[in-house]
CSV table of C-alpha atoms and ligand atoms in Angstrom, one decimal:
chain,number,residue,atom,x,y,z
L,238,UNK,CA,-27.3,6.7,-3.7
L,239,UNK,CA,-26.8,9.5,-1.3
L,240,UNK,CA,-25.7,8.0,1.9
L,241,UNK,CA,-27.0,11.3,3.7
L,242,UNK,CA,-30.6,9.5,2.7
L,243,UNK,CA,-29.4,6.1,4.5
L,244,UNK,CA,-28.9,8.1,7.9
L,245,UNK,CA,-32.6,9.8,7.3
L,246,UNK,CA,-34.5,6.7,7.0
L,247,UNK,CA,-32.3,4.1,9.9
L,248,UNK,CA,-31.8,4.6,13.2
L,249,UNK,CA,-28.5,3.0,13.1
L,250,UNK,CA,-26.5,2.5,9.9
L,251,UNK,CA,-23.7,-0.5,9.5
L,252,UNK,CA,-21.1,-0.3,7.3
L,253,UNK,CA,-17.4,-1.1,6.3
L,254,UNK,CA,-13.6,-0.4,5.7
L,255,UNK,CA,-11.6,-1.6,3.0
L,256,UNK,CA,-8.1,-0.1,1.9
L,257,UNK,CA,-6.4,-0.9,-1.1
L,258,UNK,CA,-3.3,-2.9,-0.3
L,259,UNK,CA,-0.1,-1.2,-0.4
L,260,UNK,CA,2.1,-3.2,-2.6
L,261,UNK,CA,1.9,-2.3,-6.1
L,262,UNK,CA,0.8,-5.7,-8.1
L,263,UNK,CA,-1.4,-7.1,-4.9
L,264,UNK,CA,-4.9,-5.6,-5.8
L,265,UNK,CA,-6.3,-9.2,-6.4
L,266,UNK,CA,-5.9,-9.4,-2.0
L,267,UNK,CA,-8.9,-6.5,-2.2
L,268,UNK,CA,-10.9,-7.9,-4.8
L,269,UNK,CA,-10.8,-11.5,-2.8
L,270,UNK,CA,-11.5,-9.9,0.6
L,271,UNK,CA,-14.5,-8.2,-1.6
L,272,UNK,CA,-15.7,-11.5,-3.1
L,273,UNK,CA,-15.8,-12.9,0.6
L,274,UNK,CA,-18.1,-10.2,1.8
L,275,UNK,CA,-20.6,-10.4,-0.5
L,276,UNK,CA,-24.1,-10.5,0.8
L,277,UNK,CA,-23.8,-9.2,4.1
L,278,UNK,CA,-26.3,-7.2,5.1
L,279,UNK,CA,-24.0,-3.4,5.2
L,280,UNK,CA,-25.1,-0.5,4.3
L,281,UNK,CA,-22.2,1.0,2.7
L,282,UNK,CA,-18.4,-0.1,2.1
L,283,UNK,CA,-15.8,2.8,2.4
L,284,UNK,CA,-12.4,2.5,0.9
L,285,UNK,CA,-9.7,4.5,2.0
L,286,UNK,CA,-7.3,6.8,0.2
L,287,UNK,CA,-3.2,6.7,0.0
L,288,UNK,CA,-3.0,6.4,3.5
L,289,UNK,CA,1.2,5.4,3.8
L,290,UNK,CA,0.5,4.4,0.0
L,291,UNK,CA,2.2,5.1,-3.7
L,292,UNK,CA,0.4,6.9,-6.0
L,293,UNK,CA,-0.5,3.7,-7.5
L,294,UNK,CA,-2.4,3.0,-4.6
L,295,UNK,CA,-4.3,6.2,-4.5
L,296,UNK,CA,-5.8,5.6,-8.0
L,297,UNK,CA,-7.1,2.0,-6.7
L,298,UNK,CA,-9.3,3.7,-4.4
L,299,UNK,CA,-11.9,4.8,-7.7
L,300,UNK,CA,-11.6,1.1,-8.9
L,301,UNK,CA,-12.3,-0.6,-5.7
L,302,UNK,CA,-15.3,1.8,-5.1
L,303,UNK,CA,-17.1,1.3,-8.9
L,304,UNK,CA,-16.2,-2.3,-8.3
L,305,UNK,CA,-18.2,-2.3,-5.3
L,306,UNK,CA,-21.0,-0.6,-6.9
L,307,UNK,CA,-21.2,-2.3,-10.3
L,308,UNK,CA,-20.5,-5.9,-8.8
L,309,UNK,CA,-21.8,-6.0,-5.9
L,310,UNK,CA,-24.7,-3.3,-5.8
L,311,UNK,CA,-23.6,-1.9,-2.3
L,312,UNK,CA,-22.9,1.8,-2.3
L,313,UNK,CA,-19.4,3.0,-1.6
L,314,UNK,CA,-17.7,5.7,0.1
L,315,UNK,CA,-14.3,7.3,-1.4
L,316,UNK,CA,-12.1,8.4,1.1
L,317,UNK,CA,-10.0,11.5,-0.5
L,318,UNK,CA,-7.2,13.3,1.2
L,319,UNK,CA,-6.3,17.1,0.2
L,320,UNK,CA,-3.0,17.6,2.2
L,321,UNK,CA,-0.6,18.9,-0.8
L,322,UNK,CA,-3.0,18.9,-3.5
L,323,UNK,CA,-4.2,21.3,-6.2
L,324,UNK,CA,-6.9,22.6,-7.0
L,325,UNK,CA,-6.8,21.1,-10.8
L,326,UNK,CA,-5.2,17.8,-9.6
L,327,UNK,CA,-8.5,17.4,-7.0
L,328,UNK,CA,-10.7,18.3,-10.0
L,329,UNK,CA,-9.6,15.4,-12.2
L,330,UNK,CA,-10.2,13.2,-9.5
L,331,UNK,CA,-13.5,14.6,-8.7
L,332,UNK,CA,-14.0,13.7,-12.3
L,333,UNK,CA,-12.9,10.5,-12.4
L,334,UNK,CA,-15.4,9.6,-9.3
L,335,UNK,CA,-18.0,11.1,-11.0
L,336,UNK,CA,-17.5,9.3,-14.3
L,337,UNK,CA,-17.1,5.8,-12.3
L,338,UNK,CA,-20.9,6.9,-10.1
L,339,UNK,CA,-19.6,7.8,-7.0
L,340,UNK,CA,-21.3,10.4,-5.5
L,341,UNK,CA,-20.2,10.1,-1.8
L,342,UNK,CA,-16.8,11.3,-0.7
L,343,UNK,CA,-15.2,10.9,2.4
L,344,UNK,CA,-13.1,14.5,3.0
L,345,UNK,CA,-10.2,14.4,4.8
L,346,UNK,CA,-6.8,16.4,5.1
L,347,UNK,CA,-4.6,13.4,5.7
L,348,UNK,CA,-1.2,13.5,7.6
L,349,UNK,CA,1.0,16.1,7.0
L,350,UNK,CA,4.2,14.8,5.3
L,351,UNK,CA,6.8,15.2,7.5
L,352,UNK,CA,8.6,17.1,4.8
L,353,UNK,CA,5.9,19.6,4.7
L,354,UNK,CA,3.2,19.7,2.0
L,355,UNK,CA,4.1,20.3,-1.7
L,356,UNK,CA,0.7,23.0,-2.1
L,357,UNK,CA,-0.8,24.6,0.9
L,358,UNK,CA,-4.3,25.1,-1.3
L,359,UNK,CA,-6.2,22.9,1.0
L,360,UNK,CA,-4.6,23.0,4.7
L,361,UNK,CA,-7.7,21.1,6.5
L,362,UNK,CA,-10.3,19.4,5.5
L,363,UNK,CA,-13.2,21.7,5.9
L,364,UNK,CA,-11.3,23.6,2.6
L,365,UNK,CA,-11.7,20.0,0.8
L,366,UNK,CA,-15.6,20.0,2.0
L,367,UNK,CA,-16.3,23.4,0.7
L,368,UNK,CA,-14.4,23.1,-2.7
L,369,UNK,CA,-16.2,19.4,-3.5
L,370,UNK,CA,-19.4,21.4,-2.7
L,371,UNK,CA,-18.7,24.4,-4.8
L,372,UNK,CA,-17.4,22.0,-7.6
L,373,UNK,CA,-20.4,19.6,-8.2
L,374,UNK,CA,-23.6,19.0,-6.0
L,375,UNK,CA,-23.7,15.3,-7.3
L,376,UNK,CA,-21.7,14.7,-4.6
L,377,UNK,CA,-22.2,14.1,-0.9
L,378,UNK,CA,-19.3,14.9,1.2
L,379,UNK,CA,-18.5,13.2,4.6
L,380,UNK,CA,-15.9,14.0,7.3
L,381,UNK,CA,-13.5,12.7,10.4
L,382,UNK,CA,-14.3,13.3,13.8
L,383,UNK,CA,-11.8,12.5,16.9
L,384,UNK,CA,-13.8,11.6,20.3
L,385,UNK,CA,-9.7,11.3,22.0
L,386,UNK,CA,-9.0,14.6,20.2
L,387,UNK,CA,-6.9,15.2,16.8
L,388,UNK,CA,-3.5,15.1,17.6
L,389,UNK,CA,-2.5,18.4,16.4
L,390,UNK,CA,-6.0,20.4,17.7
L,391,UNK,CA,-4.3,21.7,21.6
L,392,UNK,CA,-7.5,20.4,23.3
L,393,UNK,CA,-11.2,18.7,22.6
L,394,UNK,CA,-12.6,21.9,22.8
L,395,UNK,CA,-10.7,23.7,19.9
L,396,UNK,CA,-11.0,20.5,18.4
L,397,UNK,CA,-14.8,20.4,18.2
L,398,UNK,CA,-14.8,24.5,17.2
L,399,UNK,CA,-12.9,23.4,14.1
L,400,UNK,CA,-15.0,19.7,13.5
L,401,UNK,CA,-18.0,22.7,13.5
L,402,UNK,CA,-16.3,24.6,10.3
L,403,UNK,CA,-16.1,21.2,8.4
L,404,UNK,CA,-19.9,20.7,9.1
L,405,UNK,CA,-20.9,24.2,8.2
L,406,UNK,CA,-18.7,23.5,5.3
L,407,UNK,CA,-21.3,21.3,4.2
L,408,UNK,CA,-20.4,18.1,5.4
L,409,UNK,CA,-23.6,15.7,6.0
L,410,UNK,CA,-22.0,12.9,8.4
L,411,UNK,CA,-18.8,12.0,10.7
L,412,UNK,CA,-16.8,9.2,11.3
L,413,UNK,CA,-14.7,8.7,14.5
L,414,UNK,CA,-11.5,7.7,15.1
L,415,UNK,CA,-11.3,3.9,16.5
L,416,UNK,CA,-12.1,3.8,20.3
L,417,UNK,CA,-12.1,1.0,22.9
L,418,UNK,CA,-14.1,2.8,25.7
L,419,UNK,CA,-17.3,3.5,24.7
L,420,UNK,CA,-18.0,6.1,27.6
L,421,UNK,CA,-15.2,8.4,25.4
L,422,UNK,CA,-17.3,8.5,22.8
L,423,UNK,CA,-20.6,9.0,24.9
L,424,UNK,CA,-19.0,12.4,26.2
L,425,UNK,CA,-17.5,13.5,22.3
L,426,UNK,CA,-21.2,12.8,21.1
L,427,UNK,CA,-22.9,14.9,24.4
L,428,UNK,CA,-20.4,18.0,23.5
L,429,UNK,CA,-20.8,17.9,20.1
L,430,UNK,CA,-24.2,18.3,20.0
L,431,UNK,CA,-23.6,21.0,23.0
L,432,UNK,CA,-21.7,22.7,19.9
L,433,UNK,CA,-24.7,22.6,17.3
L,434,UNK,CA,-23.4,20.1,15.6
L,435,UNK,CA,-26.0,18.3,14.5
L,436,UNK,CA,-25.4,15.7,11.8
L,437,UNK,CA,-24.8,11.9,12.4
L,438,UNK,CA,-21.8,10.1,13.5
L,439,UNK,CA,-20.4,6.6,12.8
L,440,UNK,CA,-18.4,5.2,16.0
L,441,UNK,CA,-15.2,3.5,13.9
L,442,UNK,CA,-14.8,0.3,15.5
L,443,UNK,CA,-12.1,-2.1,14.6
L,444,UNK,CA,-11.7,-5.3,16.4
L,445,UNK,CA,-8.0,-6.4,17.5
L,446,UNK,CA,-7.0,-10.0,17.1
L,447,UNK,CA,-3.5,-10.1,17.0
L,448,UNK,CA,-1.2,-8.7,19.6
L,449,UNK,CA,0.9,-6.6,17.1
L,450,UNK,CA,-2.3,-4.7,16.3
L,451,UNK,CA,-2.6,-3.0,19.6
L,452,UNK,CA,0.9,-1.7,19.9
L,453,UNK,CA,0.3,-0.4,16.2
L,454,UNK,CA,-3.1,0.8,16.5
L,455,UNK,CA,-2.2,2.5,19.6
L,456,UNK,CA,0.9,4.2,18.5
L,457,UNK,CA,-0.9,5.2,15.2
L,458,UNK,CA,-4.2,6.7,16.7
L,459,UNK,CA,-3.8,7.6,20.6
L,460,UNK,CA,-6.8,5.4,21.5
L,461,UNK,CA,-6.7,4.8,25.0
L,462,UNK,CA,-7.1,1.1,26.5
L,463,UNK,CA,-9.9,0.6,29.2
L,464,UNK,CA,-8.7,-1.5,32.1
L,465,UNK,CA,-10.8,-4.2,30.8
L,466,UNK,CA,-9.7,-4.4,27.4
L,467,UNK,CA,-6.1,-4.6,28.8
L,468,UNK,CA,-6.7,-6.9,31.3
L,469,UNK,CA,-7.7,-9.5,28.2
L,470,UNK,CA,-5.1,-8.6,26.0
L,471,UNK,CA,-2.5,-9.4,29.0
L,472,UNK,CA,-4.1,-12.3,29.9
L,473,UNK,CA,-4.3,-14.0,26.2
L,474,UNK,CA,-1.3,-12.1,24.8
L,475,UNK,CA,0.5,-15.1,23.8
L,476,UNK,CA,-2.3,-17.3,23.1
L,477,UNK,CA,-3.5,-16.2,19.2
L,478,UNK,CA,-6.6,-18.6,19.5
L,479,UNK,CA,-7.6,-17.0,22.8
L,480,UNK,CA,-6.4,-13.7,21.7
L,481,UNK,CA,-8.7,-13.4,18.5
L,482,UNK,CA,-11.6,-14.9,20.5
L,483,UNK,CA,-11.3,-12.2,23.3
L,484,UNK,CA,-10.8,-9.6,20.6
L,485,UNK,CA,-13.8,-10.3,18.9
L,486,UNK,CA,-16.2,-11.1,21.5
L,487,UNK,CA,-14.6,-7.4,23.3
L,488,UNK,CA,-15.8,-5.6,19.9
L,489,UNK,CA,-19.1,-7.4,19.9
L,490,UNK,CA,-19.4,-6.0,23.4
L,491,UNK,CA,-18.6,-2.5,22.0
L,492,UNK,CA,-20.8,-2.2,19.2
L,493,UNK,CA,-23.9,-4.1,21.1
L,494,UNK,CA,-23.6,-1.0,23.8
L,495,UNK,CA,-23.1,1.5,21.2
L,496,UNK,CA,-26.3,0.4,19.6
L,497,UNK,CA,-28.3,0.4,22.8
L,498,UNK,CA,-27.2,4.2,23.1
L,499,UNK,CA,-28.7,5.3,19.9
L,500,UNK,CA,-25.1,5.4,18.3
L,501,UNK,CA,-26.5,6.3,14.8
L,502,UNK,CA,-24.1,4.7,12.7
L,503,UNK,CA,-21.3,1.6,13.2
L,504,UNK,CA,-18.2,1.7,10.9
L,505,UNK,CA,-16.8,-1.5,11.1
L,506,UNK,CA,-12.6,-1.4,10.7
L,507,UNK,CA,-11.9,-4.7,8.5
L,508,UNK,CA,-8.6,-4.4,8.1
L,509,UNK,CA,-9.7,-6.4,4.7
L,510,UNK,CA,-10.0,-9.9,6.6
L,511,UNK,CA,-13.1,-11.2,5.6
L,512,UNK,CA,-13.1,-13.6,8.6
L,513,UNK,CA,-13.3,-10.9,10.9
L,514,UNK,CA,-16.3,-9.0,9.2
L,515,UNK,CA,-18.0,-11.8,8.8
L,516,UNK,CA,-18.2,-12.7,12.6
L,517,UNK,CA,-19.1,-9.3,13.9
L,518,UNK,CA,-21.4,-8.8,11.2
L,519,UNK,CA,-23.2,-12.2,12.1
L,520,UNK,CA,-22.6,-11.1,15.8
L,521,UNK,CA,-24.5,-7.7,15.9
L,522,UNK,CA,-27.3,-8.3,12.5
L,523,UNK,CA,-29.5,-9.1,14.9
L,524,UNK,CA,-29.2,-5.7,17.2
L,525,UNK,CA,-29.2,-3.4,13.5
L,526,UNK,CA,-32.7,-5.4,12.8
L,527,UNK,CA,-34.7,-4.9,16.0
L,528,UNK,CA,-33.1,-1.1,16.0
L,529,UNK,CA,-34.2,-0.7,12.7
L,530,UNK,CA,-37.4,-1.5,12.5
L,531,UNK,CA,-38.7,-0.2,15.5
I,814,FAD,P1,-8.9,18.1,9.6
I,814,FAD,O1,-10.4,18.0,9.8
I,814,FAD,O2,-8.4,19.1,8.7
I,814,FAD,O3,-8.3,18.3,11.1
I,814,FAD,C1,-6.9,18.2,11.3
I,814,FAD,C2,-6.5,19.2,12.4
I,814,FAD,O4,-6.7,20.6,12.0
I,814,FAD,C3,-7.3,19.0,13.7
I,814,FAD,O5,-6.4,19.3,14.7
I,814,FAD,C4,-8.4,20.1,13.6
I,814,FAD,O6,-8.7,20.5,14.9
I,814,FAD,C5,-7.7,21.2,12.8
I,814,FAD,N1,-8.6,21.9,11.9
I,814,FAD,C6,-9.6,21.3,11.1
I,814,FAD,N2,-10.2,22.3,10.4
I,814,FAD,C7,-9.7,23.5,10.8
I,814,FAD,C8,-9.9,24.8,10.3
I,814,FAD,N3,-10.9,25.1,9.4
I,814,FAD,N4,-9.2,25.8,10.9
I,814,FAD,C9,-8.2,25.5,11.8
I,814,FAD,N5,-7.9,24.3,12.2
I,814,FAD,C10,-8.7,23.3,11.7
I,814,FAD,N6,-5.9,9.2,6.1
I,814,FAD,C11,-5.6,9.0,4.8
I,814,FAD,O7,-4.5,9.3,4.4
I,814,FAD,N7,-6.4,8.2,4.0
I,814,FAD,C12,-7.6,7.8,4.4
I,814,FAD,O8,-8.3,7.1,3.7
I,814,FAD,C13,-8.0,8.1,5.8
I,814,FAD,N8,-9.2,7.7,6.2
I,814,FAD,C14,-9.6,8.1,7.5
I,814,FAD,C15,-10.9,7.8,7.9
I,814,FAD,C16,-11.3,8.1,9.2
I,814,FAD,C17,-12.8,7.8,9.7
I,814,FAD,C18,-10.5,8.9,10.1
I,814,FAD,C19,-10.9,9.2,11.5
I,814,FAD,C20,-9.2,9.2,9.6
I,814,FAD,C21,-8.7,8.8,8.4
I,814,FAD,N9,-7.5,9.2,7.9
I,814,FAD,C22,-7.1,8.8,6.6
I,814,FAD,C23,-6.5,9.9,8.8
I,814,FAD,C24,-6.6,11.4,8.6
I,814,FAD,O9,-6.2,11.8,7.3
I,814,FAD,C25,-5.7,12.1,9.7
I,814,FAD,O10,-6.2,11.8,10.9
I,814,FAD,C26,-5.4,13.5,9.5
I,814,FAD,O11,-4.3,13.8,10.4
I,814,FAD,C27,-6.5,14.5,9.8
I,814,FAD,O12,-7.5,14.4,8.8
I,814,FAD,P2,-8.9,15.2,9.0
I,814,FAD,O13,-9.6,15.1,7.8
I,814,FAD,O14,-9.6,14.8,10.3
I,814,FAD,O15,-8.3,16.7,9.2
């Protein structure tokens, strides 16, 4: 299924993150985190694609993604970077999804190694849009979107000019970066529609539990920390009960305003512990229910 249909016919769409684990040999940690969300009520499960991985990893991304369509009937979403690829070694893999019934694709230019990039055929990810387009219109082709700004884009506003070439590019749906403060994303969302951007975006939401997470995540992604977030992370910092009770009940919070704002689509970060998914899920059904069938 086209997930592009998913966003026509819901007002607010729920789905999830998976990545394939990193060590080579360790798939069955996927597969088990998999087993332990089946039956929850999600729309669609995305896995992602070599980020800080081996090549081994990269080619687990098709195999979680049929497995999740063949065993479990959900449809997935398969993240594909383009940074330093060619235009034959992207074609084999646009193959191999097709072969395995994967029609949506989540395009993306991933980080630049700090080496530089073996090819410069596809330099962003609007180039990757276009290209899956042109190649086969089986598939539908999804993008990222930054409400704290891309990192290497020198302000919001160049930013969104460039998150408008992706969508003209013929991308049907965007997912954010994680956030904590939901008014950041309120102000990305009014100024991207400003921009004529008009297609539907996911708020990426991943719930911190541990305190090593928010050092990580925020070194990784930039997000910045709303007084209130910080003030419970201080306070329960070395309590990890009280920590992953605050965490969670902080991203129920999040996704329970988001949804009361017409946020069209909630991309839950799992960082593959079932546990975690399985309490927001049961947390927020409710809210995707009433929204849903109104
Ligand atoms: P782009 O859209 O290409 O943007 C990168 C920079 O280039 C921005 O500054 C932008 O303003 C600029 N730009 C974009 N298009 C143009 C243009 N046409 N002309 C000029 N400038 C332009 N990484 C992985 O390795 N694997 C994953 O599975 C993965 N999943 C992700 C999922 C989500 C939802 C998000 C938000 C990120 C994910 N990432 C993943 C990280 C991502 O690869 C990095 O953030 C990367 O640095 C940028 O990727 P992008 O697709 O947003 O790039």
């Amino acid at each position: 299924m086209n997930i592009a249909e998913l966003f026509k016919f819901k007002k607010t769409v729920y789905s999830l993150e998976v990545f394939p684990p990193k060590k080579a040999g360790s798939i069955e940690t996927v597969y088990n985190t998999l087993y332990g969300l089946r039956g929850l009520p999600v729309d669609y499960i995305s896995v992602t694609y070599g980020a800080g991985g081996s090549e081994q990893q990269r080619q687990k991304t098709c195999e979680i993604a049929s497995l999740i369509k063949k065993e479990y009937g959900i449809e997935p979403v398969s993240h594909l970077t383009c940074v330093g690829s060619t235009r034959e070694e992207l074609r084999g893999i646009l193959t191999e999804l097709k072969n395995a019934g994967i029609q949506n694709i989540l395009a993306l230019r991933g980080d630049m190694p700090a080496e530089g990039p073996v090819s410069m055929a596809f330099p962003h990810a609007s180039d990757l849009a276009g290209f899956i387009r042109e190649e086969d219109s089986y598939f539908n082709v999804t993008g990222a979107c930054y409400p704290e700004c891309h990192v290497d884009a020198a302000n919001i506003d160049e930013d969104i000019e460039n998150l408008k070439k992706k969508v003209d590019a013929g991308v049907t749906q965007l997912t954010t970066q994680l956030f904590f403060d939901n008014e950041i994303f309120y102000r990305f969302r009014e100024k991207v529609e400003k921009a004529g951007i008009n297609v539907p975006i996911s708020a990426g939401i991943m719930p911190i539990v541990r305190k090593s997470q928010v050092e990580r995540t925020v070194a990784m992604c930039g997000a910045s920390i709303p007084t209130r977030f910080a003030r419970l992370i201080s306070k329960y910092s070395e309590s990890p009960e009280a920590l992953n009770q605050a965490g969670l009940s902080y991203c129920v919070d999040q996704i329970t305003d988001l949804v009361a704002n017409d946020v069209r689509g909630v991309h839950l970060y799992t960082m593959n512990s079932v546990d975690t998914a399985r309490y927001v899920t049961a947390a927020t059904e409710s809210l995707f229910k009433s929204v849903n069938k109104a």
